[in-house]
Structure formats: structure tokens, C-alpha cells
Coordinates of C-alpha atoms and ligand atoms in Angstrom, one line a residue:
M1 CA -10.7 30.9 90.1
D2 CA -8.9 33.7 92.2
S3 CA -7.8 32.3 95.2
L4 CA -10.4 33.8 98.1
F5 CA -7.1 35.6 99.8
A6 CA -6.4 37.5 96.0
V7 CA -10.2 38.9 96.3
A8 CA -9.9 40.0 99.5
E9 CA -6.8 41.7 98.8
Q10 CA -8.8 43.6 96.2
F11 CA -10.8 45.6 98.9
K12 CA -9.0 45.2 101.9
P13 CA -9.4 48.8 103.4
H14 CA -5.9 48.4 105.3
G15 CA -3.9 46.1 106.9
R16 CA -3.1 42.1 105.8
V17 CA -5.8 39.5 105.3
I18 CA -5.0 37.0 107.8
E19 CA -8.2 34.6 107.7
I20 CA -11.3 34.1 105.7
R21 CA -13.8 31.8 106.8
E22 CA -17.6 31.6 105.5
F23 CA -20.2 33.5 107.2
G24 CA -23.8 33.0 107.5
K25 CA -26.4 30.6 105.7
G26 CA -27.2 32.7 102.4
N27 CA -29.2 30.7 99.9
I28 CA -27.9 32.2 96.8
N29 CA -24.8 34.4 97.5
N30 CA -21.6 32.7 98.8
T31 CA -20.4 34.9 102.1
F32 CA -17.4 35.3 103.4
L33 CA -15.9 37.2 106.7
V34 CA -12.5 38.5 106.1
T35 CA -10.2 39.1 109.4
L36 CA -7.5 41.5 109.0
D37 CA -4.5 41.9 111.3
T38 CA -5.7 45.4 112.5
E39 CA -7.0 46.5 115.7
K40 CA -9.9 48.9 114.4
E41 CA -12.7 47.8 111.2
K42 CA -10.7 44.2 111.8
H43 CA -13.2 42.6 109.5
F44 CA -15.2 42.9 106.4
I45 CA -17.8 40.8 104.5
L46 CA -16.6 39.4 101.4
Q47 CA -19.5 38.0 98.7
R48 CA -19.7 36.0 95.3
I49 CA -22.6 37.4 93.9
N50 CA -24.7 34.4 92.1
T51 CA -25.3 35.9 88.9
K52 CA -27.9 33.2 87.7
V53 CA -29.8 35.1 90.2
F54 CA -29.2 38.6 90.0
R55 CA -28.7 39.1 86.0
Q56 CA -27.4 42.8 86.5
P57 CA -24.9 42.3 89.5
E58 CA -23.7 45.9 89.6
L59 CA -27.2 47.5 89.9
I60 CA -27.0 45.7 93.1
G61 CA -24.3 48.1 94.2
Q62 CA -26.3 51.3 93.1
N63 CA -29.3 50.5 94.8
M64 CA -27.4 49.7 98.1
R65 CA -25.5 53.2 97.7
A66 CA -28.7 55.0 97.1
C67 CA -30.2 53.3 99.9
T68 CA -27.4 53.8 102.4
H69 CA -26.9 57.3 101.3
H70 CA -30.5 58.4 102.1
I71 CA -30.3 56.9 105.5
R72 CA -27.6 58.5 106.3
Q73 CA -29.1 61.5 105.5
R74 CA -31.7 60.7 107.4
L75 CA -29.9 60.2 110.4
K76 CA -28.0 63.1 110.1
R77 CA -31.3 65.5 110.0
S78 CA -33.3 63.2 112.7
P79 CA -30.9 61.4 115.1
L80 CA -32.7 58.4 117.0
G81 CA -33.3 59.1 120.5
A82 CA -30.5 59.1 123.3
G83 CA -29.5 55.5 123.6
R84 CA -30.5 54.0 120.1
R85 CA -27.5 53.5 117.5
W86 CA -27.9 52.7 113.9
E87 CA -25.3 51.5 111.9
V88 CA -25.4 51.7 108.0
L89 CA -23.5 49.3 106.0
E90 CA -20.8 50.8 103.9
V91 CA -19.7 49.4 100.3
L92 CA -16.2 49.0 100.0
F93 CA -14.3 49.8 96.9
A94 CA -11.8 47.6 95.0
Q95 CA -8.1 49.1 94.2
D96 CA -9.4 49.9 90.8
G97 CA -11.9 52.5 92.5
R98 CA -15.1 50.3 91.5
D99 CA -17.6 48.8 93.7
F100 CA -17.1 45.1 92.6
W101 CA -14.3 43.0 91.4
L102 CA -14.5 40.6 88.3
D103 CA -11.9 37.5 89.1
S104 CA -10.0 35.6 86.3
D105 CA -13.3 33.4 85.5
G106 CA -15.5 36.1 85.7
S107 CA -17.2 35.9 89.0
F108 CA -18.7 39.0 90.3
W109 CA -17.5 39.6 94.0
R110 CA -18.1 42.8 96.4
A111 CA -17.3 43.6 100.0
I112 CA -19.3 45.2 102.7
S113 CA -18.4 46.6 106.1
F114 CA -19.2 44.5 108.8
I115 CA -20.7 45.7 112.1
D116 CA -18.4 44.9 115.3
G117 CA -20.0 43.8 118.0
S118 CA -23.4 42.7 116.7
Q119 CA -24.9 39.1 116.2
S120 CA -27.8 37.7 114.5
F121 CA -29.9 34.7 115.2
D122 CA -32.1 32.5 112.9
T123 CA -35.2 32.3 115.5
I124 CA -36.6 34.6 118.1
K125 CA -36.7 33.3 121.8
N126 CA -38.7 36.3 123.4
T127 CA -40.7 39.3 122.9
E128 CA -37.8 41.5 123.5
Y129 CA -36.2 40.8 121.1
A130 CA -39.5 40.2 118.8
R131 CA -39.8 44.2 119.2
E132 CA -36.5 45.0 118.3
V133 CA -36.6 42.5 115.2
G134 CA -39.8 44.4 114.3
Y135 CA -38.5 48.3 115.1
A136 CA -34.9 47.5 112.8
L137 CA -37.6 47.0 109.9
G138 CA -39.7 49.8 111.1
I139 CA -36.4 52.1 111.4
F140 CA -35.5 51.0 107.9
H141 CA -38.9 51.6 106.0
T142 CA -39.4 55.1 107.8
F143 CA -36.0 56.3 107.0
L144 CA -36.7 55.2 103.5
S145 CA -40.4 56.4 103.1
D146 CA -39.4 59.7 101.5
L147 CA -36.7 58.1 98.9
P148 CA -38.7 57.9 95.6
P149 CA -38.8 54.5 94.4
D150 CA -38.1 55.1 90.9
R151 CA -34.4 56.1 92.4
L152 CA -33.9 52.3 92.4
S153 CA -33.6 50.0 89.9
D154 CA -35.2 46.9 89.4
T155 CA -32.6 44.2 90.2
L156 CA -34.8 41.3 90.4
K157 CA -37.8 40.8 88.3
G158 CA -40.7 39.3 89.5
F159 CA -39.3 39.6 93.0
H160 CA -42.2 38.9 95.7
I161 CA -44.6 38.8 92.9
T162 CA -46.9 35.8 93.7
P163 CA -48.8 35.5 90.4
C164 CA -45.4 35.7 88.7
Y165 CA -44.3 32.6 90.8
L166 CA -47.9 30.7 90.1
R167 CA -47.1 31.0 86.6
H168 CA -43.7 29.5 86.8
Y169 CA -44.9 26.8 89.0
E170 CA -47.3 26.3 86.3
D171 CA -45.1 25.9 83.8
V172 CA -42.5 23.5 85.7
L173 CA -45.7 21.1 86.2
A174 CA -46.4 20.9 82.9
K175 CA -43.0 20.7 81.7
Y176 CA -41.5 18.3 84.3
N177 CA -42.1 15.0 85.2
V178 CA -43.2 15.3 88.6
G179 CA -42.8 12.3 90.8
K180 CA -45.7 11.1 93.1
S181 CA -45.6 11.1 96.8
P182 CA -47.9 12.1 99.7
E183 CA -45.8 15.2 100.3
I184 CA -45.6 16.2 96.8
N185 CA -49.2 15.5 96.5
Y186 CA -49.8 17.6 99.7
C187 CA -48.1 20.4 98.0
V188 CA -49.9 20.3 94.8
Q189 CA -53.1 20.7 96.5
F190 CA -52.0 23.2 99.1
I191 CA -51.2 25.6 96.5
R192 CA -54.2 24.9 93.9
E193 CA -56.8 25.8 97.0
R194 CA -55.0 28.9 97.3
N195 CA -54.5 29.8 93.5
A196 CA -57.1 32.5 93.3
W197 CA -56.5 34.2 96.7
A198 CA -52.8 34.4 96.0
H199 CA -53.1 37.4 93.7
V200 CA -54.3 39.7 96.8
L201 CA -51.3 42.0 97.2
E202 CA -50.7 42.2 93.3
N203 CA -54.6 42.7 92.9
A204 CA -54.6 45.8 95.5
R205 CA -51.9 47.5 93.5
A206 CA -53.4 47.4 90.5
Q207 CA -56.2 49.1 92.1
G208 CA -54.3 51.8 93.6
K209 CA -54.7 50.7 97.1
L210 CA -51.2 50.0 97.7
L211 CA -48.1 51.7 96.2
L212 CA -44.6 50.8 95.4
R213 CA -42.1 52.1 97.7
P214 CA -38.5 51.3 98.4
I215 CA -38.2 47.9 100.3
H216 CA -35.5 45.4 101.6
G217 CA -36.6 42.3 100.2
D218 CA -35.7 39.9 102.6
P219 CA -35.8 41.3 106.3
K220 CA -35.8 37.7 107.9
V221 CA -34.4 37.4 111.6
S222 CA -31.2 36.6 110.5
N223 CA -30.5 39.6 108.7
I224 CA -31.1 41.8 111.8
M225 CA -28.1 42.8 113.8
I226 CA -28.5 42.7 117.4
D227 CA -26.1 44.5 119.7
T228 CA -24.1 41.9 121.8
A229 CA -24.1 44.3 124.6
T230 CA -27.2 46.0 124.7
G231 CA -29.6 43.1 123.0
Q232 CA -30.7 46.3 120.7
A233 CA -31.3 45.9 117.2
I234 CA -28.6 48.2 115.5
S235 CA -28.5 47.2 112.0
I236 CA -30.3 45.5 109.0
V237 CA -28.1 43.5 106.7
D238 CA -28.3 41.7 103.4
L239 CA -29.3 44.9 100.8
D240 CA -29.0 42.9 97.8
T241 CA -32.9 42.8 97.1
V242 CA -33.5 46.6 98.0
K243 CA -35.6 47.8 95.2
P244 CA -38.8 49.0 94.4
G245 CA -41.8 47.0 96.0
L246 CA -44.6 46.7 98.1
I247 CA -43.6 47.4 102.1
H248 CA -46.1 44.4 102.6
Y249 CA -43.4 41.9 100.6
D250 CA -41.5 43.0 104.0
I251 CA -43.5 43.0 106.6
G252 CA -45.0 39.5 105.6
D253 CA -41.5 38.2 105.4
C254 CA -40.4 39.8 108.8
L255 CA -43.1 38.0 110.6
R256 CA -43.4 34.6 108.8
S257 CA -39.8 34.5 109.3
G258 CA -39.7 35.8 113.1
C259 CA -43.0 33.6 114.3
N260 CA -42.0 30.5 113.3
T261 CA -40.2 29.5 116.6
I262 CA -38.5 26.7 115.2
G263 CA -36.9 28.5 112.3
E264 CA -37.4 27.8 108.3
E265 CA -34.4 24.8 108.4
T266 CA -36.3 22.6 110.6
E267 CA -36.8 18.9 109.9
Q268 CA -39.7 19.2 112.3
W269 CA -42.4 20.5 109.8
E270 CA -45.0 18.7 112.0
G271 CA -44.0 21.3 114.6
V272 CA -44.2 24.5 112.7
H273 CA -46.6 27.2 114.0
F274 CA -47.2 30.9 114.0
D275 CA -46.5 32.4 117.4
L276 CA -48.6 35.0 118.6
D277 CA -46.8 36.7 121.1
L278 CA -44.0 37.0 118.7
C279 CA -46.4 38.5 115.9
K280 CA -47.7 41.1 118.3
A281 CA -44.2 42.3 119.6
I282 CA -43.1 42.3 116.2
L283 CA -45.9 44.3 115.0
Q284 CA -45.5 47.0 118.2
G285 CA -42.1 47.2 117.4
Y286 CA -42.6 47.9 113.8
L287 CA -45.4 50.2 114.4
S288 CA -43.6 52.2 117.0
M289 CA -41.2 53.5 114.1
A290 CA -43.8 53.3 110.8
R291 CA -47.0 54.2 112.1
E292 CA -46.6 57.6 111.1
F293 CA -46.4 57.1 107.2
L294 CA -48.7 54.3 107.0
T295 CA -52.3 54.3 105.4
E296 CA -55.7 52.9 106.2
N297 CA -55.5 50.7 103.2
D298 CA -51.5 49.3 104.5
F299 CA -53.0 48.6 107.6
F300 CA -55.8 46.5 106.2
F301 CA -53.5 44.3 103.9
I302 CA -51.1 43.4 106.7
Y303 CA -52.9 39.9 107.7
D304 CA -52.8 38.9 103.8
S305 CA -49.0 39.6 103.7
I306 CA -48.4 37.6 106.5
R307 CA -50.0 34.6 105.2
L308 CA -49.0 35.2 101.6
I309 CA -45.5 35.6 101.8
A310 CA -45.1 32.4 103.9
F311 CA -47.2 30.7 101.2
E312 CA -45.3 32.4 98.1
L313 CA -42.0 31.1 99.9
G314 CA -43.3 27.5 100.3
L315 CA -44.5 27.7 96.9
R316 CA -40.7 29.1 95.6
F317 CA -38.9 26.0 97.5
F318 CA -41.6 23.8 95.9
T319 CA -40.9 24.8 92.5
D320 CA -37.0 25.1 93.0
Y321 CA -37.5 21.1 94.2
L322 CA -39.5 20.2 91.0
K323 CA -37.1 21.8 88.9
G324 CA -34.3 19.9 90.5
N325 CA -32.9 22.6 92.9
V326 CA -31.0 25.3 90.7
Y327 CA -32.2 28.3 92.3
F328 CA -31.9 27.6 96.1
R329 CA -28.5 26.1 97.5
V330 CA -29.4 22.7 99.2
R331 CA -28.0 20.2 101.3
Y332 CA -29.6 17.0 100.2
P333 CA -32.1 16.6 97.1
E334 CA -35.4 16.9 99.1
H335 CA -34.0 19.9 100.8
N336 CA -36.2 22.5 99.1
L337 CA -39.1 20.1 99.6
A338 CA -38.9 19.9 103.5
R339 CA -38.7 24.0 103.2
A340 CA -41.9 24.0 101.0
L341 CA -43.6 21.9 103.9
V342 CA -42.6 24.3 106.5
Q343 CA -43.7 27.1 105.1
F344 CA -47.2 25.5 104.1
K345 CA -47.4 24.1 107.6
L346 CA -46.6 27.8 108.5
T347 CA -49.2 29.3 106.2
R348 CA -51.8 27.2 107.7
S349 CA -51.0 28.2 111.1
I350 CA -51.5 31.7 110.0
E351 CA -54.9 30.9 108.4
S352 CA -56.3 29.6 111.6
R353 CA -55.5 32.3 113.8
E354 CA -56.4 34.6 111.0
R355 CA -59.0 36.2 113.7
A356 CA -56.6 36.7 116.4
I357 CA -53.9 37.9 114.0
R358 CA -56.4 40.7 112.9
K359 CA -57.7 41.1 116.2
I360 CA -54.0 42.1 117.3
I361 CA -53.4 44.6 114.3
R362 CA -56.8 46.5 115.2
E363 CA -55.7 46.6 119.0
I364 CA -52.3 47.7 118.6
R365 CA -52.2 50.3 115.8
Ligands
GN1_401 C1 -33.1 33.8 99.8 O1 -30.0 33.9 100.0 P1 -30.7 34.8 101.1 O2 -30.8 33.4 102.3 O3 -30.4 35.9 101.7 C2 -34.2 34.7 99.0 C3 -35.2 35.3 100.0 C4 -35.5 34.1 101.1 C5 -34.6 33.5 101.8 C6 -35.1 32.4 102.6 C7 -32.6 36.9 96.2 O4 -32.5 35.0 100.7 O5 -36.1 35.7 99.1 O6 -36.8 34.7 101.8 O7 -33.5 32.7 100.7 N1 -33.5 35.2 98.1 C8 -33.8 35.7 96.9 O8 -34.3 32.1 103.6 O9 -34.1 34.9 96.5
MG402 MG1 -31.0 37.8 101.2

């Protein structure tokens, strides 16, 4: 494999590469922060794309450019109010002018700008921050609401289509020698009890109640960048999963991530719960931007989307655990099982608060 420095040299816009370190906690791709010896634009992000997951990685770059170009145009036409800024990621080009670089053993690399003076966190500590997280997703959806979804390629077939994950899970159960433990039994039972309901969003789509739109695909809290000086959300990163989908996948994902105050990586899964104050604040922030383009049906399915995406992520983690951890990177063999238990506990908490969540949605719409 080429050295990281050699790869970074391919993309550096100027200056000399002086440091490269691992960055973030991505479960799929490898991400690095590159530091240059320059005063301005001192950093950029370098990533090795996991091509077992993203089979056509060139398409990710195309989607990213289509979406960032569109957002830039929108921002030019209708800038945000005074005192608000929004940063759009830039794709960096390699020396040969392409937006990716294949190293000597075929690894797929790409680079993106880094937003100076910003940071992100894994969990939300207060409602001001929660509002900002919702606002960021609202900006993203609003700015893309007039981009026809067929301008984007389907870079990850079946992504967030819960019935596909269920079918895959059933196959794995049938083919693999699944061990027995109280945790495994709990998960199997948990999934079985929700099997029929888990088609809810795809049924709504088939009935024409929900329409495909451009989505982010992974708007978890850690992908929303906060201005270190002002505390305001200024960007949403990790645009690998931008593609056509239901905005409900995003709404559900943002809330399952934002309202779990101890985070998806906790080992204290018994302590996981869904926080209603944060839920309200995220939705308020979201609706402050997105209200204008949401339909009656869109509102109707918000509750199900929250419950479903938590459940779906648990199902995805559990299936991967049963398969021997081939999709999500793990630090220990039971890691994906622990992650699944967190999401299932969160799902239960969402279910037990259904009335309160629906009330919040009614009151703030
Ligand atoms: C994966 O790799 P990362 O952390 O950006 C996954 C998301 C999950 C997330 C859970 C392509 O995202 O769907 O919600 O882990 N991405 C893909 O942390 O499967
Ligand atoms: Mg991601």
C-alpha cells in the first residue's frame, strides 16, 4: 500500500503535508485529518472508501458534487438570515484532475475540505444544541427539496429499506449457526414482534403517501458541525450516503441519534432512553426550516420514522454480529451485539413514549 503521505500528496491543494492522523469514529470508511504547513486552509479530510460497502465509489463523488453544487446555488439565490453562516463541503481533486485516487493496491481514496473552527460531538447535552442539530438537517432538506432525486445515483442499494434488512436477517438466521444466549434470544424475539410493522415506511411509499427526495442518509449528531465560537450549526458532513430516499430515514436517524443522551456506543445499554425535551428541540429546529415543504403525510409518519430507524439500526448491528462482523468495524467480537441492544432499548423507550412524541409533533407543527 502507498504511504498515507504519498496519498495525501495527491490531493493537497498547496503547501507541505506535515501531519496525518486518524479522525472521527466512522464505522465503514477510514478517515484521516491531514495538516499542511500553510496559514490558511491548514487541514483537509482524506478518506479511504470501503469498496465492499460502496461498490461503485465513483458515484459517491458524483452525488456529492451534484448536491453541494445545488446547495451553493440555493445559498447564492436566497442567503440565510443575518448572523447565520452555512459552509458547503468541497471535493478536492487529485493531481490527475479526477476526484479520487487509486493507490497501488487498488484502494479508493478521496479528499474533502475541512471546516476550520468547527467541531462535532457524539451526544447532545442541552436543548440549544438540539435545536441546532435539527436546524442543520432542516437546512439540508430545504436546500435540496428542489433537486429532482433522479439526478442522484443509488450508491447503496437497499440502504434504509427496512424490509430488505429483514429479508437479509432471515437468510442469516437460516444459514448461520446462531448461538444461544439471553442477549441473542432477546434480540431474536424483539425483531420477531416487530416484523409486520417494520414495513410501515415502505408501504407508505408504495401507496404514494411518501415520495423519494434527496436525502443525507446518515445525519447523526456527530455529522453536524458546530461553530466553536458561536455554538451554531454551520454544516453537515459525511455526504457519502446522499442519494434518493425518504426524508423520514433522515428524520428518524437524526432523532434516534440525538435523543439518546448516553450515545450509541455506550456499554450501559440498560440505561438508554429517548429524551423528550431533546426530541422537541430537534424537531423545532428542523421545522423552523422544513415546515414549508412538508406535507400532511410527512407529518403523519414522523413518529414511525423515529421508532423504525432505531429498530432498523439495531437489526443491522445484530445481523452483522451474527454474520461475524463483516460490515461495521468492531473493537471486540460482541461489539455489534452491544450496539444492537442499545438501539433496541432505545426503540422500546420510543414505543413507551409514543403518545408524548405524537403530542410534541402535533403541538409544534
Ligand atoms: C455507519 O460509517 P458511519 O459511522 O458514517 C452507517 C450508518 C449508521 C452508522 C451508525 C453506509 O455510518 O448507516 O447509522 O454507521 N453507514 C453505512 O453509527 O452503513
Ligand atoms: Mg456515514
